Amino acid sequence: MTKKQKTSKQNEQDHRPFRYQSLHERLNNININVVHRIRYHDTNDLQDTDNLIRTSYFHQSLAHWSTLNFSEAYSKIYQKLLPLANSLEQVVYNREQIILLIRQSLNEYNPLIIETLLDLIVQLARDLQSDFYIYYKQYLFIDIINLLINSKKQQQNEINTQLLEQVFQCLTYLFKYLWRIMLKDLANLYELYTKYLFSSKIINTLTTNYEYIRSFAAESFAYLLRKIENYQSFIDYLFNTTERDENELDSLALVFSETCKNVQSTFHSCTKSLLLCLLKKIIEKPKVIHLCIKKIYLLLIQHTNKQYVEILWNCLMNIYRTINPNNIND
């Protein structure tokens, strides 16, 4: 007779299909990485017909959600949007009316259609491209962030983790599809992020779990920064144009560290270029840059291990040799 094997309490919990998760667990399980995610609306899912030229991603998204979202709220906005979006030409022509309807629905903060509306925004951006970016800068970005503020008011300070994930997935998808346009306006876009997500003034406005929001904001913005070919001009702008308070420096360190991080304790290919540009700046702004670099290195050291840490040391030594050429024994 074989002895019955004991099942540990931990194993029981791991195999339960539904179990209570603390707020900390739910926040840590959020994934906003969209780089390798495959969605129903990717180009290879479109039919290869003559209608492809006239088909809009926004129209496809409307149809897609009509089979998934049966709420009364979505039914109402669907009936209003569909006549405006039967073709790409219609979407472009009716873009202001479409955006107005979406904004009105967003501002109602109906949890039954928020995910749907955020996806519609992403698909509209794919259709409109540079025309969409104007509206994004003026008010759509603020409308999206206001979802988090309204969430705080309704949830009595406890963050809505599902909404948090949806919001930052939306922002990251917008980076993914509009990055060429956004890179041309990177400084203004960063200031928009700073004002509504990184500024010390916004901490109490958003949530008691502000650190998580700032972390996801940094991760989403890092997607865009990895596309930069030359970091020096952007870094010069950040540290030459205005004085950054300590909270903004913390946010900058988070953004730069997220830009450098890669999977499995490794670093992104942009790491060396980014760190060298930052370290060069230490000659001009020693106090501010030293504080920022210290924070960045602490975050990167926590991310990596001894197998991959060499690049961090090499960047430091490279700059040290430049500053003190006579004090280095090769």
mmCIF file of C-alpha atoms in Angstrom:
data_model
loop_
_atom_site.group_PDB
_atom_site.id
_atom_site.type_symbol
_atom_site.label_atom_id
_atom_site.label_comp_id
_atom_site.label_asym_id
_atom_site.label_seq_id
_atom_site.Cartn_x
_atom_site.Cartn_y
_atom_site.Cartn_z
ATOM 1 C CA MET A 1 0.000 0.000 0.000
ATOM 2 C CA THR A 2 1.503 3.282 -1.084
ATOM 3 C CA LYS A 3 1.600 6.159 1.298
ATOM 4 C CA LYS A 4 -0.711 8.983 0.374
ATOM 5 C CA GLN A 5 1.294 12.021 -0.590
ATOM 6 C CA LYS A 6 0.462 15.178 1.304
ATOM 7 C CA THR A 7 -0.583 18.163 -0.711
ATOM 8 C CA SER A 8 0.969 21.352 0.534
ATOM 9 C CA LYS A 9 -1.183 24.363 1.230
ATOM 10 C CA GLN A 10 0.857 26.317 -1.332
ATOM 11 C CA ASN A 11 0.148 23.738 -4.060
ATOM 12 C CA GLU A 12 -3.538 23.803 -3.220
ATOM 13 C CA GLN A 13 -3.600 27.565 -3.648
ATOM 14 C CA ASP A 14 -1.703 27.397 -6.935
ATOM 15 C CA HIS A 15 -4.257 24.997 -8.439
ATOM 16 C CA ARG A 16 -7.362 26.783 -7.296
ATOM 17 C CA PRO A 17 -9.084 28.349 -10.329
ATOM 18 C CA PHE A 18 -10.359 31.235 -8.235
ATOM 19 C CA ARG A 19 -8.779 32.552 -5.070
ATOM 20 C CA TYR A 20 -8.570 35.853 -3.263
ATOM 21 C CA GLN A 21 -5.663 38.019 -4.311
ATOM 22 C CA SER A 22 -4.418 40.943 -2.285
ATOM 23 C CA LEU A 23 -4.125 44.357 -3.911
ATOM 24 C CA HIS A 24 -0.329 43.944 -4.005
ATOM 25 C CA GLU A 25 -0.655 40.587 -5.846
ATOM 26 C CA ARG A 26 -3.114 41.979 -8.358
ATOM 27 C CA LEU A 27 -0.865 44.963 -9.068
ATOM 28 C CA ASN A 28 2.170 42.735 -9.530
ATOM 29 C CA ASN A 29 0.257 40.526 -11.979
ATOM 30 C CA ILE A 30 -0.525 43.423 -14.308
ATOM 31 C CA ASN A 31 1.173 43.165 -17.697
ATOM 32 C CA ILE A 32 1.214 46.146 -20.049
ATOM 33 C CA ASN A 33 3.839 44.795 -22.451
ATOM 34 C CA VAL A 34 2.285 44.924 -25.924
ATOM 35 C CA VAL A 35 5.381 44.286 -28.029
ATOM 36 C CA HIS A 36 4.749 40.613 -28.733
ATOM 37 C CA ARG A 37 1.038 40.476 -28.057
ATOM 38 C CA ILE A 38 -1.165 39.305 -30.954
ATOM 39 C CA ARG A 39 -4.561 40.914 -31.190
ATOM 40 C CA TYR A 40 -7.601 40.175 -33.336
ATOM 41 C CA HIS A 41 -7.066 43.419 -35.245
ATOM 42 C CA ASP A 42 -3.527 42.760 -36.485
ATOM 43 C CA THR A 43 -3.027 43.295 -40.197
ATOM 44 C CA ASN A 44 -2.616 39.624 -41.067
ATOM 45 C CA ASP A 45 -6.188 38.986 -39.912
ATOM 46 C CA LEU A 46 -7.643 41.321 -42.526
ATOM 47 C CA GLN A 47 -9.195 39.783 -45.602
ATOM 48 C CA ASP A 48 -7.067 40.072 -48.707
ATOM 49 C CA THR A 49 -9.691 41.627 -50.941
ATOM 50 C CA ASP A 50 -10.253 44.804 -52.885
ATOM 51 C CA ASN A 51 -12.217 46.096 -49.900
ATOM 52 C CA LEU A 52 -9.020 46.226 -47.840
ATOM 53 C CA ILE A 53 -8.297 49.754 -49.075
ATOM 54 C CA ARG A 54 -11.625 51.014 -47.773
ATOM 55 C CA THR A 55 -11.673 48.987 -44.558
ATOM 56 C CA SER A 56 -10.928 50.768 -41.310
ATOM 57 C CA TYR A 57 -9.548 49.294 -38.107
ATOM 58 C CA PHE A 58 -12.098 51.368 -36.222
ATOM 59 C CA HIS A 59 -14.995 49.816 -38.158
ATOM 60 C CA GLN A 60 -13.609 46.332 -37.511
ATOM 61 C CA SER A 61 -13.330 47.086 -33.810
ATOM 62 C CA LEU A 62 -16.944 48.268 -33.678
ATOM 63 C CA ALA A 63 -18.055 45.003 -35.274
ATOM 64 C CA HIS A 64 -15.801 42.934 -33.040
ATOM 65 C CA TRP A 65 -17.154 44.424 -29.816
ATOM 66 C CA SER A 66 -20.745 44.062 -31.003
ATOM 67 C CA THR A 67 -20.234 40.286 -30.615
ATOM 68 C CA LEU A 68 -18.632 40.614 -27.155
ATOM 69 C CA ASN A 69 -20.195 43.566 -25.388
ATOM 70 C CA PHE A 70 -23.962 43.289 -25.028
ATOM 71 C CA SER A 71 -24.369 46.105 -22.528
ATOM 72 C CA GLU A 72 -27.002 48.764 -23.144
ATOM 73 C CA ALA A 73 -24.294 51.444 -22.976
ATOM 74 C CA TYR A 74 -22.326 49.909 -25.830
ATOM 75 C CA SER A 75 -25.460 49.281 -27.869
ATOM 76 C CA LYS A 76 -26.256 53.001 -27.691
ATOM 77 C CA ILE A 77 -22.834 54.247 -28.745
ATOM 78 C CA TYR A 78 -22.568 51.521 -31.394
ATOM 79 C CA GLN A 79 -25.757 52.769 -33.045
ATOM 80 C CA LYS A 80 -24.380 56.315 -33.046
ATOM 81 C CA LEU A 81 -20.906 55.418 -34.318
ATOM 82 C CA LEU A 82 -21.690 52.828 -36.978
ATOM 83 C CA PRO A 83 -23.275 55.220 -39.518
ATOM 84 C CA LEU A 84 -20.161 57.421 -39.196
ATOM 85 C CA ALA A 85 -17.652 54.632 -39.760
ATOM 86 C CA ASN A 86 -18.680 52.289 -42.561
ATOM 87 C CA SER A 87 -15.450 52.969 -44.436
ATOM 88 C CA LEU A 88 -12.043 54.487 -43.857
ATOM 89 C CA GLU A 89 -13.097 57.549 -45.828
ATOM 90 C CA GLN A 90 -16.072 58.032 -43.522
ATOM 91 C CA VAL A 91 -13.927 57.633 -40.413
ATOM 92 C CA VAL A 92 -11.499 60.300 -41.628
ATOM 93 C CA TYR A 93 -14.302 62.675 -42.650
ATOM 94 C CA ASN A 94 -16.314 62.185 -39.415
ATOM 95 C CA ARG A 95 -13.327 62.012 -37.060
ATOM 96 C CA GLU A 96 -14.314 64.990 -34.902
ATOM 97 C CA GLN A 97 -17.841 63.697 -34.363
ATOM 98 C CA ILE A 98 -16.507 60.189 -33.619
ATOM 99 C CA ILE A 99 -14.006 61.516 -31.078
ATOM 100 C CA LEU A 100 -16.681 63.672 -29.431
ATOM 101 C CA LEU A 101 -18.969 60.639 -28.975
ATOM 102 C CA ILE A 102 -16.133 58.550 -27.537
ATOM 103 C CA ARG A 103 -15.128 61.334 -25.149
ATOM 104 C CA GLN A 104 -18.704 61.734 -23.937
ATOM 105 C CA SER A 105 -18.904 58.016 -23.206
ATOM 106 C CA LEU A 106 -15.494 57.964 -21.517
ATOM 107 C CA ASN A 107 -16.501 60.813 -19.219
ATOM 108 C CA GLU A 108 -19.563 58.858 -18.069
ATOM 109 C CA TYR A 109 -17.140 56.349 -16.507
ATOM 110 C CA ASN A 110 -19.275 53.283 -17.203
ATOM 111 C CA PRO A 111 -17.119 50.235 -16.312
ATOM 112 C CA LEU A 112 -19.107 48.087 -18.749
ATOM 113 C CA ILE A 113 -17.669 49.856 -21.791
ATOM 114 C CA ILE A 114 -14.342 51.359 -20.703
ATOM 115 C CA GLU A 115 -12.240 48.528 -22.148
ATOM 116 C CA THR A 116 -14.242 48.736 -25.373
ATOM 117 C CA LEU A 117 -13.826 52.507 -25.644
ATOM 118 C CA LEU A 118 -10.073 52.302 -25.035
ATOM 119 C CA ASP A 119 -9.738 49.743 -27.803
ATOM 120 C CA LEU A 120 -11.813 51.924 -30.145
ATOM 121 C CA ILE A 121 -9.415 54.799 -29.405
ATOM 122 C CA VAL A 122 -6.429 52.636 -30.355
ATOM 123 C CA GLN A 123 -8.055 51.535 -33.611
ATOM 124 C CA LEU A 124 -9.058 55.094 -34.446
ATOM 125 C CA ALA A 125 -5.423 56.101 -33.982
ATOM 126 C CA ARG A 126 -4.384 53.410 -36.482
ATOM 127 C CA ASP A 127 -6.814 54.829 -39.021
ATOM 128 C CA LEU A 128 -6.079 58.524 -38.529
ATOM 129 C CA GLN A 129 -2.342 58.396 -37.722
ATOM 130 C CA SER A 130 -0.974 61.982 -37.601
ATOM 131 C CA ASP A 131 -4.513 63.438 -37.653
ATOM 132 C CA PHE A 132 -5.267 61.535 -34.454
ATOM 133 C CA TYR A 133 -2.227 62.824 -32.575
ATOM 134 C CA ILE A 134 -3.623 66.363 -32.481
ATOM 135 C CA TYR A 135 -6.681 65.185 -30.543
ATOM 136 C CA TYR A 136 -4.570 62.905 -28.353
ATOM 137 C CA LYS A 137 -2.415 65.806 -27.174
ATOM 138 C CA GLN A 138 -5.293 68.221 -26.715
ATOM 139 C CA TYR A 139 -7.654 66.136 -24.627
ATOM 140 C CA LEU A 140 -7.792 62.356 -25.237
ATOM 141 C CA PHE A 141 -4.698 61.673 -23.131
ATOM 142 C CA ILE A 142 -6.199 63.688 -20.265
ATOM 143 C CA ASP A 143 -9.571 61.928 -20.671
ATOM 144 C CA ILE A 144 -7.838 58.543 -20.404
ATOM 145 C CA ILE A 145 -5.883 59.566 -17.281
ATOM 146 C CA ASN A 146 -9.081 60.965 -15.757
ATOM 147 C CA LEU A 147 -10.403 57.398 -15.703
ATOM 148 C CA LEU A 148 -7.883 56.692 -12.944
ATOM 149 C CA ILE A 149 -8.904 59.807 -11.024
ATOM 150 C CA ASN A 150 -12.583 58.877 -11.246
ATOM 151 C CA SER A 151 -11.663 55.364 -10.186
ATOM 152 C CA LYS A 152 -10.111 56.738 -6.997
ATOM 153 C CA LYS A 153 -13.272 58.665 -6.175
ATOM 154 C CA GLN A 154 -15.531 55.649 -6.708
ATOM 155 C CA GLN A 155 -13.261 53.003 -5.156
ATOM 156 C CA GLN A 156 -12.505 55.055 -2.021
ATOM 157 C CA ASN A 157 -8.769 55.228 -2.663
ATOM 158 C CA GLU A 158 -8.247 51.541 -3.549
ATOM 159 C CA ILE A 159 -6.945 51.311 -7.064
ATOM 160 C CA ASN A 160 -8.926 49.414 -9.715
ATOM 161 C CA THR A 161 -6.252 47.055 -11.027
ATOM 162 C CA GLN A 162 -8.239 45.977 -14.069
ATOM 163 C CA LEU A 163 -8.766 49.573 -15.115
ATOM 164 C CA LEU A 164 -5.113 50.389 -14.450
ATOM 165 C CA GLU A 165 -4.031 47.617 -16.808
ATOM 166 C CA GLN A 166 -6.513 48.673 -19.494
ATOM 167 C CA VAL A 167 -5.437 52.326 -19.346
ATOM 168 C CA PHE A 168 -1.720 51.655 -19.672
ATOM 169 C CA GLN A 169 -2.192 48.976 -22.315
ATOM 170 C CA CYS A 170 -4.112 51.574 -24.297
ATOM 171 C CA LEU A 171 -1.355 54.183 -23.875
ATOM 172 C CA THR A 172 1.321 51.655 -24.858
ATOM 173 C CA TYR A 173 -0.616 50.550 -27.937
ATOM 174 C CA LEU A 174 -0.859 54.191 -28.972
ATOM 175 C CA PHE A 175 2.925 54.417 -28.666
ATOM 176 C CA LYS A 176 3.241 51.247 -30.721
ATOM 177 C CA TYR A 177 1.156 52.550 -33.630
ATOM 178 C CA LEU A 178 2.109 56.243 -33.512
ATOM 179 C CA TRP A 179 5.758 56.141 -32.415
ATOM 180 C CA ARG A 180 7.117 57.697 -35.618
ATOM 181 C CA ILE A 181 4.819 60.679 -35.177
ATOM 182 C CA MET A 182 5.439 60.919 -31.431
ATOM 183 C CA LEU A 183 9.222 60.894 -31.742
ATOM 184 C CA LYS A 184 9.004 64.167 -33.648
ATOM 185 C CA ASP A 185 7.256 65.705 -30.654
ATOM 186 C CA LEU A 186 8.978 63.782 -27.864
ATOM 187 C CA ALA A 187 9.733 66.740 -25.595
ATOM 188 C CA ASN A 188 6.114 67.949 -25.531
ATOM 189 C CA LEU A 189 4.855 64.408 -25.050
ATOM 190 C CA TYR A 190 7.163 63.882 -22.095
ATOM 191 C CA GLU A 191 5.959 67.123 -20.513
ATOM 192 C CA LEU A 192 2.394 65.872 -20.906
ATOM 193 C CA TYR A 193 3.355 62.688 -19.081
ATOM 194 C CA THR A 194 5.190 64.705 -16.427
ATOM 195 C CA LYS A 195 2.245 66.992 -15.799
ATOM 196 C CA TYR A 196 -0.344 64.244 -15.396
ATOM 197 C CA LEU A 197 1.629 61.192 -14.244
ATOM 198 C CA PHE A 198 5.067 62.167 -12.910
ATOM 199 C CA SER A 199 4.524 65.538 -11.221
ATOM 200 C CA SER A 200 4.513 65.697 -7.423
ATOM 201 C CA LYS A 201 1.328 67.790 -7.661
ATOM 202 C CA ILE A 202 -0.599 64.864 -9.112
ATOM 203 C CA ILE A 203 0.271 62.289 -6.440
ATOM 204 C CA ASN A 204 -2.671 62.982 -4.146
ATOM 205 C CA THR A 205 -5.012 63.538 -7.076
ATOM 206 C CA LEU A 206 -4.536 60.057 -8.475
ATOM 207 C CA THR A 207 -4.321 57.434 -5.768
ATOM 208 C CA THR A 208 -2.652 56.220 -2.620
ATOM 209 C CA ASN A 209 -0.989 53.612 -4.878
ATOM 210 C CA TYR A 210 0.741 56.280 -6.932
ATOM 211 C CA GLU A 211 4.025 54.343 -7.126
ATOM 212 C CA TYR A 212 2.348 51.650 -9.217
ATOM 213 C CA ILE A 213 0.860 54.220 -11.567
ATOM 214 C CA ARG A 214 4.231 55.922 -11.974
ATOM 215 C CA SER A 215 5.867 52.544 -12.609
ATOM 216 C CA PHE A 216 3.399 51.632 -15.372
ATOM 217 C CA ALA A 217 3.704 55.121 -16.844
ATOM 218 C CA ALA A 218 7.485 54.729 -16.983
ATOM 219 C CA GLU A 219 7.184 51.286 -18.566
ATOM 220 C CA SER A 220 4.843 52.541 -21.266
ATOM 221 C CA PHE A 221 6.983 55.611 -22.033
ATOM 222 C CA ALA A 222 10.091 53.403 -22.165
ATOM 223 C CA TYR A 223 8.605 51.669 -25.201
ATOM 224 C CA LEU A 224 8.862 54.959 -27.051
ATOM 225 C CA LEU A 225 12.335 55.867 -25.780
ATOM 226 C CA ARG A 226 13.802 52.626 -27.150
ATOM 227 C CA LYS A 227 13.029 53.938 -30.620
ATOM 228 C CA ILE A 228 15.330 56.965 -30.284
ATOM 229 C CA GLU A 229 18.506 56.857 -32.368
ATOM 230 C CA ASN A 230 20.325 59.680 -30.564
ATOM 231 C CA TYR A 231 19.554 60.231 -26.877
ATOM 232 C CA GLN A 232 21.764 63.262 -26.357
ATOM 233 C CA SER A 233 19.368 65.914 -27.660
ATOM 234 C CA PHE A 234 16.504 64.572 -25.549
ATOM 235 C CA ILE A 235 18.694 64.376 -22.437
ATOM 236 C CA ASP A 236 19.969 67.907 -23.080
ATOM 237 C CA TYR A 237 16.369 69.100 -23.241
ATOM 238 C CA LEU A 238 15.422 67.335 -20.005
ATOM 239 C CA PHE A 239 18.201 68.845 -17.926
ATOM 240 C CA ASN A 240 18.792 72.201 -19.620
ATOM 241 C CA THR A 241 15.313 73.632 -20.050
ATOM 242 C CA THR A 242 13.911 73.440 -16.527
ATOM 243 C CA GLU A 243 14.791 72.488 -12.975
ATOM 244 C CA ARG A 244 13.464 69.038 -12.083
ATOM 245 C CA ASP A 245 12.302 68.451 -8.521
ATOM 246 C CA GLU A 246 13.208 65.275 -6.653
ATOM 247 C CA ASN A 247 9.968 63.542 -7.585
ATOM 248 C CA GLU A 248 10.551 64.242 -11.276
ATOM 249 C CA LEU A 249 14.127 62.945 -10.977
ATOM 250 C CA ASP A 250 12.766 59.755 -9.418
ATOM 251 C CA SER A 251 10.372 59.441 -12.352
ATOM 252 C CA LEU A 252 13.144 60.095 -14.865
ATOM 253 C CA ALA A 253 15.311 57.444 -13.238
ATOM 254 C CA LEU A 254 12.399 55.026 -13.471
ATOM 255 C CA VAL A 255 11.800 55.846 -17.148
ATOM 256 C CA PHE A 256 15.484 55.442 -18.068
ATOM 257 C CA SER A 257 15.853 52.206 -16.095
ATOM 258 C CA GLU A 258 12.742 50.739 -17.733
ATOM 259 C CA THR A 259 14.180 51.738 -21.122
ATOM 260 C CA CYS A 260 17.356 49.770 -20.359
ATOM 261 C CA LYS A 261 15.703 46.667 -18.923
ATOM 262 C CA ASN A 262 15.146 43.528 -20.968
ATOM 263 C CA VAL A 263 13.853 40.057 -20.141
ATOM 264 C CA GLN A 264 15.599 37.598 -17.804
ATOM 265 C CA SER A 265 17.893 40.106 -16.097
ATOM 266 C CA THR A 266 19.411 41.266 -19.414
ATOM 267 C CA PHE A 267 19.615 44.757 -20.914
ATOM 268 C CA HIS A 268 18.155 46.286 -24.048
ATOM 269 C CA SER A 269 20.497 47.076 -26.926
ATOM 270 C CA CYS A 270 20.031 50.822 -26.310
ATOM 271 C CA THR A 271 21.472 50.634 -22.782
ATOM 272 C CA LYS A 272 25.065 51.568 -23.552
ATOM 273 C CA SER A 273 24.116 54.534 -25.725
ATOM 274 C CA LEU A 274 21.595 55.856 -23.197
ATOM 275 C CA LEU A 275 23.863 55.523 -20.155
ATOM 276 C CA LEU A 276 26.848 57.099 -21.908
ATOM 277 C CA CYS A 277 24.754 60.107 -22.946
ATOM 278 C CA LEU A 278 23.537 60.525 -19.379
ATOM 279 C CA LEU A 279 27.002 60.132 -17.891
ATOM 280 C CA LYS A 280 28.458 62.725 -20.281
ATOM 281 C CA LYS A 281 25.969 65.196 -18.868
ATOM 282 C CA ILE A 282 27.447 64.817 -15.394
ATOM 283 C CA ILE A 283 30.198 67.328 -16.267
ATOM 284 C CA GLU A 284 27.632 70.079 -16.908
ATOM 285 C CA LYS A 285 25.110 69.231 -14.170
ATOM 286 C CA PRO A 286 27.061 67.231 -11.604
ATOM 287 C CA LYS A 287 24.635 67.432 -8.684
ATOM 288 C CA VAL A 288 21.415 66.702 -10.566
ATOM 289 C CA ILE A 289 22.827 64.055 -12.907
ATOM 290 C CA HIS A 290 24.704 62.325 -10.096
ATOM 291 C CA LEU A 291 21.443 61.949 -8.162
ATOM 292 C CA CYS A 292 19.600 60.656 -11.236
ATOM 293 C CA ILE A 293 22.400 58.252 -12.251
ATOM 294 C CA LYS A 294 22.591 56.869 -8.721
ATOM 295 C CA LYS A 295 18.873 56.063 -8.779
ATOM 296 C CA ILE A 296 19.111 54.516 -12.266
ATOM 297 C CA TYR A 297 22.040 52.284 -11.311
ATOM 298 C CA LEU A 298 20.309 51.103 -8.144
ATOM 299 C CA LEU A 299 17.260 50.066 -10.169
ATOM 300 C CA LEU A 300 19.364 48.356 -12.857
ATOM 301 C CA ILE A 301 21.487 46.481 -10.314
ATOM 302 C CA GLN A 302 18.301 45.170 -8.705
ATOM 303 C CA HIS A 303 17.150 44.037 -12.149
ATOM 304 C CA THR A 304 20.277 42.188 -13.285
ATOM 305 C CA ASN A 305 22.838 39.680 -11.982
ATOM 306 C CA LYS A 306 26.625 39.297 -12.135
ATOM 307 C CA GLN A 307 26.418 37.647 -15.553
ATOM 308 C CA TYR A 308 25.110 40.827 -17.220
ATOM 309 C CA VAL A 309 26.304 43.629 -14.945
ATOM 310 C CA GLU A 310 29.510 44.312 -16.901
ATOM 311 C CA ILE A 311 27.876 46.851 -19.224
ATOM 312 C CA LEU A 312 27.009 49.078 -16.262
ATOM 313 C CA TRP A 313 30.595 49.047 -15.010
ATOM 314 C CA ASN A 314 32.046 49.628 -18.492
ATOM 315 C CA CYS A 315 29.889 52.716 -19.026
ATOM 316 C CA LEU A 316 31.043 54.199 -15.733
ATOM 317 C CA MET A 317 34.685 53.512 -16.480
ATOM 318 C CA ASN A 318 34.360 54.913 -19.985
ATOM 319 C CA ILE A 319 33.221 58.270 -18.649
ATOM 320 C CA TYR A 320 35.740 58.215 -15.814
ATOM 321 C CA ARG A 321 38.570 57.756 -18.314
ATOM 322 C CA THR A 322 37.223 60.711 -20.290
ATOM 323 C CA ILE A 323 37.082 62.981 -17.247
ATOM 324 C CA ASN A 324 40.350 61.797 -15.665
ATOM 325 C CA PRO A 325 42.599 60.548 -18.462
ATOM 326 C CA ASN A 326 45.745 60.852 -16.340
ATOM 327 C CA ASN A 327 44.425 58.854 -13.393
ATOM 328 C CA ILE A 328 43.760 55.600 -15.206
ATOM 329 C CA ASN A 329 46.325 52.868 -15.519
ATOM 330 C CA ASP A 330 45.418 50.794 -18.529
#
